[in-house]
Amino acid sequence: QVQLQESGPGLVKPSQTLSLTCTVSGGSITTNYYYWSWIRQPPGKGLEWMGAIAYSGSTYYSPSLKSRTSISRDTSKNQFTLQLSSVTPEDTAVYYCARVDAGVFGSWGQGTQVTVSS
């Protein structure tokens, strides 16, 4: 059974770049035809899809975040990474990574709290 685990700093200063890593076990991130996504949930708000990287390495981003978001992967470590630049306090959220199969977000990490504050 696939497991996902987010890791990264819990506190980021405004204007800096937020960087999170999702480590996947129990399955390869290059396996057809899975997509590996980042989702976040700001306090008191709903889930927001940020972007994804496909089994092929292709990337997809939310239009509202595209200018600030980059998703990459390290296949040797079976990890994929989120970078969000120029963060503001509005980027404070719980960040999740998830595996998507045929449009279903079937496997999730436990989530990691990121606070943007000086």
C-alpha positions as a LaTeX table, in Angstrom:
\begin{tabular}{lrrr}
\hline
Residue & $x$ (\AA) & $y$ (\AA) & $z$ (\AA) \\
\hline
Gln1 & 0.00 & 0.00 & 0.00 \\
Val2 & 1.39 & 3.35 & $-1.02$ \\
Gln3 & 2.26 & 5.85 & 1.71 \\
Leu4 & 3.07 & 9.54 & 1.34 \\
Gln5 & 4.85 & 11.77 & 3.83 \\
Glu6 & 5.30 & 15.52 & 3.60 \\
Ser7 & 8.37 & 17.22 & 5.05 \\
Gly8 & 9.73 & 20.73 & 5.19 \\
Pro9 & 9.96 & 23.81 & 7.39 \\
Gly10 & 6.93 & 24.75 & 9.40 \\
Leu11 & 7.72 & 28.47 & 9.36 \\
Val12 & 8.61 & 30.58 & 6.35 \\
Lys13 & 9.19 & 34.33 & 6.23 \\
Pro14 & 7.21 & 36.55 & 3.87 \\
Ser15 & 8.74 & 36.94 & 0.40 \\
Gln16 & 10.75 & 33.74 & 0.79 \\
Thr17 & 10.25 & 30.46 & $-1.07$ \\
Leu18 & 8.36 & 27.64 & 0.57 \\
Ser19 & 9.81 & 24.23 & $-0.22$ \\
Leu20 & 8.16 & 20.93 & 0.70 \\
Thr21 & 9.04 & 17.36 & $-0.17$ \\
Cys22 & 6.74 & 14.38 & $-0.43$ \\
Thr23 & 8.41 & 11.02 & 0.08 \\
Val24 & 6.55 & 8.08 & $-1.40$ \\
Ser25 & 6.88 & 4.50 & $-0.25$ \\
Gly26 & 5.14 & 1.34 & $-1.39$ \\
Gly27 & 4.99 & 2.47 & $-5.00$ \\
Ser28 & 7.02 & 4.27 & $-7.64$ \\
Ile29 & 6.25 & 7.82 & $-8.75$ \\
Thr30 & 7.04 & 6.74 & $-12.31$ \\
Thr31 & 4.37 & 4.05 & $-12.42$ \\
Asn32 & 1.82 & 4.52 & $-15.22$ \\
Tyr33 & $-0.57$ & 6.40 & $-14.95$ \\
Tyr34 & $-0.41$ & 8.04 & $-11.57$ \\
Tyr35 & $-0.30$ & 11.78 & $-10.94$ \\
Trp36 & 1.25 & 13.21 & $-7.80$ \\
Ser37 & $-0.40$ & 16.32 & $-6.47$ \\
Trp38 & 0.00 & 19.09 & $-3.96$ \\
Ile39 & $-3.09$ & 20.41 & $-2.21$ \\
Arg40 & $-3.42$ & 22.92 & 0.59 \\
Gln41 & $-6.04$ & 24.01 & 3.09 \\
Pro42 & $-5.80$ & 27.49 & 4.61 \\
Pro43 & $-7.32$ & 27.91 & 8.07 \\
Gly44 & $-11.10$ & 28.03 & 7.89 \\
Lys45 & $-11.16$ & 27.42 & 4.14 \\
Gly46 & $-11.56$ & 24.52 & 1.75 \\
Leu47 & $-9.03$ & 22.41 & $-0.08$ \\
Glu48 & $-7.14$ & 24.04 & $-2.92$ \\
Trp49 & $-5.40$ & 22.02 & $-5.61$ \\
Met50 & $-2.03$ & 23.56 & $-6.39$ \\
Gly51 & $-0.53$ & 21.36 & $-9.05$ \\
Ala52 & 0.74 & 17.94 & $-10.00$ \\
Ile53 & 3.54 & 16.02 & $-11.61$ \\
Ala54 & 2.69 & 13.05 & $-13.76$ \\
Tyr55 & 4.31 & 9.63 & $-13.93$ \\
Ser56 & 5.97 & 10.92 & $-17.12$ \\
Gly57 & 7.39 & 14.00 & $-15.43$ \\
Ser58 & 4.94 & 16.43 & $-17.02$ \\
Thr59 & 3.73 & 19.15 & $-14.70$ \\
Tyr60 & 0.38 & 20.88 & $-14.28$ \\
Tyr61 & $-0.44$ & 23.93 & $-12.19$ \\
Ser62 & $-3.41$ & 25.79 & $-10.87$ \\
Pro63 & $-3.80$ & 28.93 & $-12.98$ \\
Ser64 & $-4.08$ & 31.06 & $-9.86$ \\
Leu65 & $-0.73$ & 29.82 & $-8.53$ \\
Lys66 & 1.14 & 29.01 & $-11.72$ \\
Ser67 & 3.39 & 32.06 & $-11.65$ \\
Arg68 & 4.70 & 31.15 & $-8.18$ \\
Thr69 & 4.65 & 27.35 & $-8.21$ \\
Ser70 & 7.14 & 24.74 & $-9.32$ \\
Ile71 & 6.84 & 20.98 & $-8.88$ \\
Ser72 & 9.75 & 18.65 & $-9.54$ \\
Arg73 & 10.79 & 15.13 & $-8.70$ \\
Asp74 & 13.76 & 12.99 & $-7.76$ \\
Thr75 & 13.07 & 9.52 & $-9.08$ \\
Ser76 & 16.16 & 8.08 & $-7.37$ \\
Lys77 & 14.65 & 9.02 & $-3.99$ \\
Asn78 & 11.02 & 8.48 & $-5.04$ \\
Gln79 & 10.21 & 12.02 & $-3.97$ \\
Phe80 & 8.48 & 15.01 & $-5.47$ \\
Thr81 & 8.87 & 18.59 & $-4.34$ \\
Leu82 & 6.79 & 21.75 & $-4.19$ \\
Gln83 & 8.29 & 25.20 & $-4.35$ \\
Leu84 & 6.09 & 28.25 & $-3.83$ \\
Ser85 & 7.83 & 31.58 & $-4.23$ \\
Ser86 & 7.12 & 35.04 & $-2.84$ \\
Val87 & 4.97 & 33.72 & $-0.04$ \\
Thr88 & 2.66 & 35.92 & 2.02 \\
Pro89 & 0.67 & 35.20 & 5.19 \\
Glu90 & $-2.18$ & 34.13 & 2.89 \\
Asp91 & $-0.08$ & 31.08 & 1.99 \\
Thr92 & $-0.37$ & 29.83 & 5.56 \\
Ala93 & $-2.05$ & 26.45 & 5.30 \\
Val94 & $-1.83$ & 22.74 & 5.87 \\
Tyr95 & $-0.10$ & 21.31 & 2.81 \\
Tyr96 & $-0.85$ & 17.81 & 1.57 \\
Cys97 & 0.61 & 15.58 & $-1.09$ \\
Ala98 & $-1.56$ & 12.96 & $-2.72$ \\
Arg99 & $-1.62$ & 10.33 & $-5.40$ \\
Val100 & $-4.22$ & 10.69 & $-8.11$ \\
Asp101 & $-5.48$ & 7.72 & $-10.06$ \\
Ala102 & $-8.06$ & 8.25 & $-12.79$ \\
Gly103 & $-9.08$ & 11.50 & $-11.20$ \\
Val104 & $-9.45$ & 10.07 & $-7.72$ \\
Phe105 & $-7.31$ & 11.45 & $-4.92$ \\
Gly106 & $-6.96$ & 8.07 & $-3.33$ \\
Ser107 & $-3.87$ & 8.29 & $-1.14$ \\
Trp108 & $-2.87$ & 11.26 & 0.97 \\
Gly109 & $-0.06$ & 12.25 & 3.26 \\
Gln110 & $-0.94$ & 13.32 & 6.77 \\
Gly111 & $-0.34$ & 16.98 & 5.92 \\
Thr112 & 2.13 & 19.50 & 7.24 \\
Gln113 & 1.39 & 22.91 & 8.70 \\
Val114 & 3.24 & 25.81 & 7.11 \\
Thr115 & 2.97 & 29.26 & 8.64 \\
Val116 & 4.16 & 32.36 & 6.83 \\
Ser117 & 5.20 & 34.96 & 9.35 \\
Ser118 & 8.07 & 37.27 & 10.11 \\
\hline
\end{tabular}
